[in-house]
XYZ file of C-alpha atoms in Angstrom:
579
model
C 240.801 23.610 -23.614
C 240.498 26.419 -26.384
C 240.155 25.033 -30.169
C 243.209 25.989 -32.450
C 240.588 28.699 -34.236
C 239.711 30.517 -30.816
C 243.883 30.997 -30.407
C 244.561 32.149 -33.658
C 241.876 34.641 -33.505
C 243.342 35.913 -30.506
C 247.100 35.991 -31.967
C 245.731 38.453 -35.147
C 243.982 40.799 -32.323
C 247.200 40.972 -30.770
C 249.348 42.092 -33.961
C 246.674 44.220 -35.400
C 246.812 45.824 -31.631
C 250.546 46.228 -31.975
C 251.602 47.066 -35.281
C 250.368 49.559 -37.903
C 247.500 48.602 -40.801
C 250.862 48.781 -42.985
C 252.896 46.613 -41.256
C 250.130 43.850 -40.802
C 249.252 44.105 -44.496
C 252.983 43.892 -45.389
C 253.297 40.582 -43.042
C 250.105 38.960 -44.557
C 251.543 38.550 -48.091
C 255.496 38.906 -50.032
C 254.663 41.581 -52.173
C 257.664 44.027 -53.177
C 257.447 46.830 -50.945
C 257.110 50.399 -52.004
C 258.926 53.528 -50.985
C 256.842 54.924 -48.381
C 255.823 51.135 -47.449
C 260.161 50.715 -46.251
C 259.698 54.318 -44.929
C 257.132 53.247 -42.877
C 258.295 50.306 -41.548
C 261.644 51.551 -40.731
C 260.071 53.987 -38.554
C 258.161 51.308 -36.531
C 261.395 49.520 -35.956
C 263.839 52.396 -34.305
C 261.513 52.499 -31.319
C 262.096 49.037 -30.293
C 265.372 48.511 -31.682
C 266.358 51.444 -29.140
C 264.389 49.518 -26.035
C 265.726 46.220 -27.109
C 269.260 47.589 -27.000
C 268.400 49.173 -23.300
C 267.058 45.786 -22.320
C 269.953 43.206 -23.544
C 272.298 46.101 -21.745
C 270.233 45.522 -18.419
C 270.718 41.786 -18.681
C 274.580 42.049 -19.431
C 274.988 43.553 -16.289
C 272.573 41.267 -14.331
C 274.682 38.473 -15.832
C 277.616 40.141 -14.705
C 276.727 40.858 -10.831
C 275.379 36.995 -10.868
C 278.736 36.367 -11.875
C 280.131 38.298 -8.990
C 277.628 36.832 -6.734
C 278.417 33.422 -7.853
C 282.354 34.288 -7.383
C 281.650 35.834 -3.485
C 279.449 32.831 -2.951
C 281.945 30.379 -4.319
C 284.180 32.094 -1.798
C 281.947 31.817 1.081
C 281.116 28.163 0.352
C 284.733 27.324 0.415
C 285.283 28.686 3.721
C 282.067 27.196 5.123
C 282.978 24.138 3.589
C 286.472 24.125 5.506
C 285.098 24.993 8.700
C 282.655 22.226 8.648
C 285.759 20.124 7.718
C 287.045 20.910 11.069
C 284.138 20.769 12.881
C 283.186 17.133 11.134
C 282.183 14.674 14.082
C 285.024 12.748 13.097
C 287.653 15.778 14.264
C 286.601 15.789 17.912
C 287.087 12.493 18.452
C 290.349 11.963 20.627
C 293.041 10.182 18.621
C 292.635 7.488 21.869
C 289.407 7.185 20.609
C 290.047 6.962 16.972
C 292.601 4.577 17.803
C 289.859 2.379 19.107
C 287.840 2.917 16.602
C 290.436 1.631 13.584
C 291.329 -1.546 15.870
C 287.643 -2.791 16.171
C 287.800 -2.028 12.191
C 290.200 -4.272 11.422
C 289.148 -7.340 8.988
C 289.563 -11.024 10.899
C 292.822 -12.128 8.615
C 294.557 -8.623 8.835
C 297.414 -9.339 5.491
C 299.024 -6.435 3.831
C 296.561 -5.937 0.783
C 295.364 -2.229 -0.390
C 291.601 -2.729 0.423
C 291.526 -3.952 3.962
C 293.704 -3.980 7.117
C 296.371 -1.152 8.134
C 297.469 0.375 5.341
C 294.770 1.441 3.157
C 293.750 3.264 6.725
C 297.293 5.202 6.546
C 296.643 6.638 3.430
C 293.798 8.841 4.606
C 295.165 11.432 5.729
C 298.718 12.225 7.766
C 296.956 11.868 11.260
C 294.991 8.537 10.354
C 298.424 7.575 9.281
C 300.460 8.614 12.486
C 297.266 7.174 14.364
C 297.736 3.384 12.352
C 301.399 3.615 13.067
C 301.645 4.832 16.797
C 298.814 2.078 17.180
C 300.960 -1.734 18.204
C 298.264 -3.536 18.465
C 297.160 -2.759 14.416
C 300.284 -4.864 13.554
C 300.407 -7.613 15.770
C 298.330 -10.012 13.495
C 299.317 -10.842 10.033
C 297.640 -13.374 7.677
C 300.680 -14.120 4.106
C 299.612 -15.561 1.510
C 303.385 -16.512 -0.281
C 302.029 -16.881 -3.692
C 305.344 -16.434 -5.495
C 309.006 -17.706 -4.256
C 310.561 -15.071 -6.860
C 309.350 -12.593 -4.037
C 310.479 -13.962 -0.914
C 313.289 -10.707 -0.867
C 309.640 -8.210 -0.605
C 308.031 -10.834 1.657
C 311.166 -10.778 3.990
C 311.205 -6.699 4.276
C 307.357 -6.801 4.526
C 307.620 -9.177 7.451
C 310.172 -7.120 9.320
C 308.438 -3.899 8.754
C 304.633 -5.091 9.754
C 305.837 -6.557 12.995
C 308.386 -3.716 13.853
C 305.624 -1.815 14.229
C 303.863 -4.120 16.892
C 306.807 -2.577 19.575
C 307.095 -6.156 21.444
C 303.629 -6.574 21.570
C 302.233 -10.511 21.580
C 302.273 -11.982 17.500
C 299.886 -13.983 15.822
C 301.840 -15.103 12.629
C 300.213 -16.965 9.581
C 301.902 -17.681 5.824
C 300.795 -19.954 3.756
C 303.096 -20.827 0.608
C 300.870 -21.183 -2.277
C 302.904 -22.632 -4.397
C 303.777 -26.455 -4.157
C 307.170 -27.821 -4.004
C 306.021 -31.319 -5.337
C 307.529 -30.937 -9.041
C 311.255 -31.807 -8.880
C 312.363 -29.283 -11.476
C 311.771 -26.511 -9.082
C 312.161 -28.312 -5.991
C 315.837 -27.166 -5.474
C 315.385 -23.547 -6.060
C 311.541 -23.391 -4.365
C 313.294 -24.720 -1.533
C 316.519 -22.471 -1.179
C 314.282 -19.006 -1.397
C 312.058 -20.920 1.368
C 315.218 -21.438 3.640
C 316.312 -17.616 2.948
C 313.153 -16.479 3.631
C 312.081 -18.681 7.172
C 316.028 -17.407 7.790
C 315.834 -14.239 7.353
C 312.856 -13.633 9.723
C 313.758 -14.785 11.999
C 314.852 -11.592 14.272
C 311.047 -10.586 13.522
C 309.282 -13.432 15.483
C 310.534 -12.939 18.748
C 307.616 -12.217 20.376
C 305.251 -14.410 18.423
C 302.949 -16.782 20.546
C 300.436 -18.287 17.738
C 301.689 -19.444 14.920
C 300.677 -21.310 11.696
C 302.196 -22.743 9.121
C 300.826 -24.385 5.908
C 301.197 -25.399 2.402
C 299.457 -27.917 -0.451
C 302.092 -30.593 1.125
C 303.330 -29.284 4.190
C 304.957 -32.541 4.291
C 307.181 -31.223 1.578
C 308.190 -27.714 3.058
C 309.705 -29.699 6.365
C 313.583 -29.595 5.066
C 313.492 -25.734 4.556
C 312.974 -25.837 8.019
C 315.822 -27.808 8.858
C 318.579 -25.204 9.526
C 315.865 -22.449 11.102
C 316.835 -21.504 14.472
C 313.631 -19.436 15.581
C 313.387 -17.877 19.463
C 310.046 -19.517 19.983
C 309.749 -19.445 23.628
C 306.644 -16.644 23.990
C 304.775 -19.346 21.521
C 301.611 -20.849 23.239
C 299.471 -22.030 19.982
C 301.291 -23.906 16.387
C 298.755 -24.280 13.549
C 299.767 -26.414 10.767
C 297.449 -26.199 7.355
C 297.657 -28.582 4.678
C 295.316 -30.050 1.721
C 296.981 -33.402 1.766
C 298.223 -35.814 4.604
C 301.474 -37.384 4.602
C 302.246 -39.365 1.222
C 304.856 -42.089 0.757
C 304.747 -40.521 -3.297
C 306.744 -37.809 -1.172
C 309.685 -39.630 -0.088
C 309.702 -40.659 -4.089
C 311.535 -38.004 -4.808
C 314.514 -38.233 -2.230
C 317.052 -40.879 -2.608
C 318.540 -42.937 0.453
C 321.353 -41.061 1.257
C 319.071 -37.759 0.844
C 316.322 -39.155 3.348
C 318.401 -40.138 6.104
C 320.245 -36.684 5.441
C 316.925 -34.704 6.468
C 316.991 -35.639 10.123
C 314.227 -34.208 12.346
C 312.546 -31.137 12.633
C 314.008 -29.590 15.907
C 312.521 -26.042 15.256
C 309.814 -26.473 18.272
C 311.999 -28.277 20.673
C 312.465 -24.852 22.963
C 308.601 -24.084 22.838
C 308.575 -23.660 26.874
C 304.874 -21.928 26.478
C 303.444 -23.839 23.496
C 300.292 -25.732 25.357
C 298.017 -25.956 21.759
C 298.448 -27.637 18.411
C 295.727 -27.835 15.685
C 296.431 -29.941 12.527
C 294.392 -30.207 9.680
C 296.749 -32.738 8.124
C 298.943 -35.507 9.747
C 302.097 -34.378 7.886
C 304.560 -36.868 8.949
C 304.733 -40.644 9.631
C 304.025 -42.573 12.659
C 307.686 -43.211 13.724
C 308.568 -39.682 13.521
C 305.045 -38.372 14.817
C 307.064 -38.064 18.737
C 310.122 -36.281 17.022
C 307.703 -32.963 15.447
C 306.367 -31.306 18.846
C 306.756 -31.411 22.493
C 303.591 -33.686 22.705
C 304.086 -34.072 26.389
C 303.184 -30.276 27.338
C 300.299 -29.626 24.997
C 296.940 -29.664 26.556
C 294.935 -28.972 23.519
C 295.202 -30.337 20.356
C 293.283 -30.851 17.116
C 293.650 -32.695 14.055
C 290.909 -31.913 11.888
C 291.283 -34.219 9.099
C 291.069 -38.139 9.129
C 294.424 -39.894 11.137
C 294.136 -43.499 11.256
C 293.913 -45.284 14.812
C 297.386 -45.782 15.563
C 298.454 -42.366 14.823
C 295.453 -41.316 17.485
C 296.598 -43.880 19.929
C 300.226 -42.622 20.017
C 299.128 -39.023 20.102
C 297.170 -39.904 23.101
C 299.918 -41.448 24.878
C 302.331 -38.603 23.735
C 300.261 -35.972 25.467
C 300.266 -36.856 28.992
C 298.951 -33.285 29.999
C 295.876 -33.317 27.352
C 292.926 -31.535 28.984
C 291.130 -31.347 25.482
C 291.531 -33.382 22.520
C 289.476 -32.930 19.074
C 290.415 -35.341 16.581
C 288.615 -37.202 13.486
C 289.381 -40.787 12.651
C 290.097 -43.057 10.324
C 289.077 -46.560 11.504
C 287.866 -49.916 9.861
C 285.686 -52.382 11.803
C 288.816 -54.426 11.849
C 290.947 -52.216 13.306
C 288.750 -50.803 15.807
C 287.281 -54.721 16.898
C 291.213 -55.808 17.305
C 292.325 -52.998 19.776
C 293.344 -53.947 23.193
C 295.651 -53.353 25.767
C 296.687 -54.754 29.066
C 295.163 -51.774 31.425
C 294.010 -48.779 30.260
C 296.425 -45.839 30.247
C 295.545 -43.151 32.427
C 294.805 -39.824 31.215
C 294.007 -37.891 34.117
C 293.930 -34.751 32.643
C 291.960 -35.435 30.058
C 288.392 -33.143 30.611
C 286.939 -32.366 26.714
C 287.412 -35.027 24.284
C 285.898 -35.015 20.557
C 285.982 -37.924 18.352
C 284.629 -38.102 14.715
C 284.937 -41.442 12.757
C 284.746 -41.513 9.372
C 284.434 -45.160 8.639
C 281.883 -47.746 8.927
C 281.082 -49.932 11.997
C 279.132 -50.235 15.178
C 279.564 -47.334 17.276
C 279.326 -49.541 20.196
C 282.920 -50.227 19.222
C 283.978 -46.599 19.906
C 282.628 -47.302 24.137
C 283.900 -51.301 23.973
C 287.532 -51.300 22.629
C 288.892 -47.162 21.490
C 287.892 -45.932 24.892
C 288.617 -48.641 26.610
C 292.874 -47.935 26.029
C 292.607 -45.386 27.889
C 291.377 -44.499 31.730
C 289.200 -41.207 31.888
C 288.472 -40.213 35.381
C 288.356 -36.682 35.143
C 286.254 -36.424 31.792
C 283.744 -34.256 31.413
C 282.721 -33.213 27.996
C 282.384 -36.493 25.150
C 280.771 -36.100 21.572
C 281.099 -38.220 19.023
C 280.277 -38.085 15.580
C 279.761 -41.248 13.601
C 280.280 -41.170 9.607
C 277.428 -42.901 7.364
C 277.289 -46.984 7.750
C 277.662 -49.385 5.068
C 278.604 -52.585 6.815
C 277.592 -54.445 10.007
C 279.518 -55.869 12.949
C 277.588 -59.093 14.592
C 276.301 -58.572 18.604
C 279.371 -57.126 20.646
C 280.096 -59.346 23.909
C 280.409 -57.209 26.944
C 278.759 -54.640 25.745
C 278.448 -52.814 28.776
C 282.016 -52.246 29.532
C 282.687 -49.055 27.983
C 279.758 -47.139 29.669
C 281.383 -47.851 32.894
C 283.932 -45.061 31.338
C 280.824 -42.146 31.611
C 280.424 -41.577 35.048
C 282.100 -38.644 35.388
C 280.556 -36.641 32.321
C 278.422 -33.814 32.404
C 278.162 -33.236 28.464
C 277.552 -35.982 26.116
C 276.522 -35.801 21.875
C 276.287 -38.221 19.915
C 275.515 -37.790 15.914
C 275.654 -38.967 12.968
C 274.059 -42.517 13.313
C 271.496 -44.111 15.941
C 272.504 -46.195 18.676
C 270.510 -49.606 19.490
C 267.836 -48.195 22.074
C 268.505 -50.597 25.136
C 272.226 -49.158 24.233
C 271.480 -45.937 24.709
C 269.522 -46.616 27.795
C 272.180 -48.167 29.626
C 274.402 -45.125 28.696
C 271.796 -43.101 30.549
C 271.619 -45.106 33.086
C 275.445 -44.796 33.987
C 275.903 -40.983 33.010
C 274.189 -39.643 36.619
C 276.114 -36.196 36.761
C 274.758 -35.809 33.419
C 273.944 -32.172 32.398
C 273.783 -31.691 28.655
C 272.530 -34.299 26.589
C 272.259 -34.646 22.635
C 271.379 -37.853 20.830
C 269.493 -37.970 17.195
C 266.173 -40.234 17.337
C 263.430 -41.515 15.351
C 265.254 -43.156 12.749
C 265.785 -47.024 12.615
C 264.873 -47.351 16.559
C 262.018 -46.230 17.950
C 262.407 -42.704 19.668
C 259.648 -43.080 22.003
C 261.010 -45.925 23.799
C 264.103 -43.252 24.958
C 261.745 -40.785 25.558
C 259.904 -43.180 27.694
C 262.680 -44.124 29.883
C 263.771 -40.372 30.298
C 259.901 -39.652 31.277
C 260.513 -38.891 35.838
C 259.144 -41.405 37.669
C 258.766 -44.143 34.975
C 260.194 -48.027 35.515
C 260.185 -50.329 32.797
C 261.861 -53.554 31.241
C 263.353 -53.422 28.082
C 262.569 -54.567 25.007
C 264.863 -58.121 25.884
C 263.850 -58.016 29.125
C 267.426 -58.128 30.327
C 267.825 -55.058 32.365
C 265.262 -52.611 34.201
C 265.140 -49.067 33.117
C 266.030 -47.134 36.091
C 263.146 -44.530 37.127
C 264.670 -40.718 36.976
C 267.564 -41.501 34.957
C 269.513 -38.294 33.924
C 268.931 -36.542 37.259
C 270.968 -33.766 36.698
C 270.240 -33.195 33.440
C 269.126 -29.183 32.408
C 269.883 -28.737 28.366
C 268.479 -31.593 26.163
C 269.556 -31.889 22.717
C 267.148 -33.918 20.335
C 268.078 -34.251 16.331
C 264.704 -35.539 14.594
C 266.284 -38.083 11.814
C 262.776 -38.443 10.903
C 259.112 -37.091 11.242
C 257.552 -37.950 14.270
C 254.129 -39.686 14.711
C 251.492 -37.740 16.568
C 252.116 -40.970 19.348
C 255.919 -39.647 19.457
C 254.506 -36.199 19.699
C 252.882 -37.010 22.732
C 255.664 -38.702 24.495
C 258.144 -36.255 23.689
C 255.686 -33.876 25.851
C 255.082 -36.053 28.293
C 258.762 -36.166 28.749
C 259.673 -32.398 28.930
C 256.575 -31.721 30.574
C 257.696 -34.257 33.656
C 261.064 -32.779 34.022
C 260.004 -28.975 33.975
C 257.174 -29.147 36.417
C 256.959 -27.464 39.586
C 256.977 -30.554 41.589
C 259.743 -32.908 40.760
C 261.322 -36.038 42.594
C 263.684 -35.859 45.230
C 267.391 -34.891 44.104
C 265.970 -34.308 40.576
C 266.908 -31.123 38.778
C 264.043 -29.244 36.153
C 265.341 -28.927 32.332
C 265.631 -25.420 32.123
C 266.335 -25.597 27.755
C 265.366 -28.322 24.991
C 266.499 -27.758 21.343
C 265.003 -29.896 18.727
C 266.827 -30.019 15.457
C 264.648 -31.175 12.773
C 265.144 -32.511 9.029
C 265.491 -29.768 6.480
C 262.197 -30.998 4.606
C 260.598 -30.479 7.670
C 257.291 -28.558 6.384
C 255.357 -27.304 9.287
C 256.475 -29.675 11.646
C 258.502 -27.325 13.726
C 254.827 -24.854 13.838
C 253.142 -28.271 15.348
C 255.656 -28.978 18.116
C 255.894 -25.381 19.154
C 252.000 -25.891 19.599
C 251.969 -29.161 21.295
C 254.917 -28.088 23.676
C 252.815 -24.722 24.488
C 251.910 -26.392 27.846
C 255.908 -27.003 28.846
C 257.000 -23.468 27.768
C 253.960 -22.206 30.355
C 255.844 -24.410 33.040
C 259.357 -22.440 32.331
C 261.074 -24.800 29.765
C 262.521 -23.163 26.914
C 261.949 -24.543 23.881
C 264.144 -23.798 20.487
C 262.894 -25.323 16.961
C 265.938 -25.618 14.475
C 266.369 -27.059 11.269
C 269.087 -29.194 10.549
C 270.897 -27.557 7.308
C 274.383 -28.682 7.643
C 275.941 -31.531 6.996
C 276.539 -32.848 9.890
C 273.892 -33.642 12.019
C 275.239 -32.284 15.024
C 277.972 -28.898 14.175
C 280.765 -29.115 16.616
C 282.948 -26.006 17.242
C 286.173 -26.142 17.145
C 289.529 -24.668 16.959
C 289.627 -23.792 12.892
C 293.092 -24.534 11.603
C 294.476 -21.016 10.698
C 291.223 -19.232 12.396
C 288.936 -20.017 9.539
C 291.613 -18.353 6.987
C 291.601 -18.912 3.238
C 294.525 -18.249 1.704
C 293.470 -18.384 -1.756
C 290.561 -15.988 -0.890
C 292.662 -13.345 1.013
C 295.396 -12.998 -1.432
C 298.424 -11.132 -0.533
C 299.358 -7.609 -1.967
C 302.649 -7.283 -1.338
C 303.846 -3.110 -1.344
């Protein structure tokens, strides 16, 4: 790099190169200039005052033809730009196409908001928008959120409109009225608007065949529905959504005379088609439970949030075509110790049945007096779910009975708390058309002594020496369940691949089918446990069995699906935009 010196020496060659001895000595000091010294130096100057003058001429009228240029180019660019407009990707797709395309778009709670659904996909452009309205099947789903009654008038028009637009196409219809009608001040005139409103719809829902139907209290919405006339006979599915079961506080607020003036909800008398009903709140009392729906037609209902036993037991005997039933229960040891009946009823329709208990008390209960009410012959799918215990029955007589009920299953899951191991083996031992199987072990009772008696070809007494072990129980069985409640010992380890390893070799006893899948759910705090088994169970993955690790992160120990109230819809997360 040259020194500071070096580049002013080479700065003073350069003026004493360009300008006069007069000039330079002139520019070296301030002096007052003399006559010829101004002479002189105005004579230097014309020469390049003239070329500068030439040159700032030149770049005017550079400036000015990039100025042109840039004006012909804008030009250009614009029509470039408009004919890649029209020859965008997007502008040779056939409207068919495009019509596809904005269906398969469309959120899972379509509701008339300005950021998702329908409309925000009119206001592209006037094709997109001809496309969205020529297109039924955009409008045959809509999710309302009523947040305030002072609206109802827009909500009515908004109704109409949407589902005008669906040309007689199937509905799906969901609102959801935000606001309570609990406090009596507003009761009166929350209640009137409501009644206008379900009224007024009423030409709209036709053709609607799932419907839904919630609030905090639903149980306090049910007189605006009193005088509603709907033609509900396309309607195959009724949702109801509420955040609180029926409460007696309710009636509080009704005199006599007011109550028996309220009658009974005849709205879904002419449901011809209606064949599902999923509750998430029993919204009405036991004696008028019969009165709500046609119970006797449904064949698939849930009721997603705790009913107590009697309200179960009557909605089992109310559906006499049930073919699946998901329900969770409220039940004491008392109640569920003092059920009984003089023959079972017969449900003979009855093939998928889910039963979560919330309460405390032996689970044997559930097999030895709930499912004993009721006669089961064509069941083939049972899972129960047992909430946490914090009290104790004393030894169950006759505990055998209820496994009699499990012949005909070819599903069975049971979470949430263990079973007594010589229990569980006699449940095995009856369930011979058996196919998918998930229990949780190693917990309070030992998990090898199950895994023992599932083990082909073993024979052994049990632990009271009351019953034999049959050898090959589970026959049929090809998708095993396990849910690890605790860490197994190395000595588990083993057994567990003794087990699999038996049932998925080549060679296996006569009328025995292989396990073809095995899914082991494991505690959260698992560390490398789930690395280890998929080691130790190398050898039955070789012989064909596949083998899925999990975690257990729920929860619930064993996640059930089921028919989500409302399809999974929030209505204070999708709030409605009314236009």
């Amino acid at each position: 790099m040259p020194s500071c010196e070096s580049t002013s020496l080479r700065e003073a060659a350069q003026v004493a190169a360009d300008y006069p001895p007069d000039i330079i000595s002139s520019l070296s000091n301030n002096a007052p200039l003399t006559e010829s010294e101004v002479k002189a130096v105005r004579s230097f100057r014309a020469a390049p005052a003239v070329a500068l003058a030439k040159i700032r001429e030149q770049i005017e009228g550079l400036e000015r033809h990039a100025r042109d240029l840039k004006e012909e180019a804008a030009l250009h660019a614009n029509k470039v730009k408009a004919c890649d407009m029209i020859l965008a990707p997007i502008r040779r797709v056939p409207l068919d196409v495009l019509r596809e395309i904005i269906h398969h778009s469309m959120p899972k709670h379509p509701a008339p908001s300005r950021y998702h659904g329908p409309l925000p996909l009119g206001r592209v452009c006037s094709t997109w928008r001809a496309v969205v309205l020529s297109s039924p099947r955009l409008w045959t789903t809509l999710f309302l959120a009523i947040q305030s009654p002072t609206q109802l008038e827009q909500y009515i028009e908004l109704v109409k409109e949407w589902f005008s637009r669906a040309k007689g196409l199937p509905l799906s219809f969901y609102f959801y009225f935000t606001r309570d009608l609990w406090n009596a001040r507003y009761r009166e005139y929350l209640a009137h608007n409501l009644k206008v409103f379900l009224m007024s719809i009423t030409p709209a829902i036709t053709h609607v065949r799932r419907l839904g139907i919630g609030c905090p209290r639903i149980c306090n919405i049910r007189q605006c529905f009193m005088p509603v006339r709907w033609d509900l006979r396309e309607l195959e599915r009724l949702d109801f959504l509420s955040s609180r079961a029926y409460c007696s506080e309710y009636l509080a607020n009704f005199d006599d005379d007011e109550i028996a003036a309220m009658g009974a909800v005849t709205l879904f008398d002419a449901t011809p088609s209606l064949t599902t009903a999923v509750v998430d709140q029993v919204f009405v009392s036991a004696s008028e439970l019969p009165d709500v729906l046609p119970w006797s037609q449904l064949t698939h209902v849930v009721i997603s949030k705790g009913i107590y036993v009697r309200h179960w037991i009557l909605t089992m005997e109310l559906c006499t075509q049930l073919r699946t039933g998901d329900f969770i229960i409220v039940a004491s040891r008392h109640d569920l110790l003092n059920l009984s009946a003089a023959s079972p009823r017969v449900h003979a329709h009855l093939e998928n049945l889910v039963i979560k208990l919330e309460r405390s008390y032996d689970p044997r209960a559930v097999f030895n007096n709930l499912l004993q009410l009721f006669h089961l012959p064509n069941l083939v799918t049972l899972a129960l779910y047992f909430g946490i215990a914090n009290d104790h029955v004393g030894a169950l007589t006759n505990d055998h009975e209820g496994i009699q009920l499990l012949g005909s299953l070819h599903a069975l899951s049971i979470s949430g708390i263990d079973l007594p191991a010589a229990y569980i083996h006699r449940l095995l031992d009856e369930t011979v058309n058996l196919r998918e199987l998930s229990v949780p072990i190693f917990s309070n009772t030992p998990g090898d002594l199950l895994l023992e008696a599932m083990v082909y070809g073993n024979t052994r007494r049990s632990s009271d020496n009351n019953y034999s072990i049959g050898s090959n129980i589970l026959p049929q069985l090809s998708v095993l369940t396990l849910v690890l409640l605790a860490m197994p010992n190395p000595e588990e380890t083993a057994t567990l691949g003794t087990m699999l390893l038996s049932r998925c070799n080549r060679v296996l006893p006569a009328n025995c089918q292989p396990l073809t899948k095995v899914v082991l759910v494991l505690p959260a705090r698992s560390g490398s446990l789930a690395h280890t088994l998929e080691l130790d169970l190398e050898q039955c993955e070789a012989a064909g069995l596949q083998v899925d690790v999990q975690k257990l992160d729920d929860e619930e120990e064993f996640p059930r699906r089921r028919l989500a109230p409302f399809k999974g819809w929030n209505p204070y997360v999708y709030l409605t935009l009314p236009h």
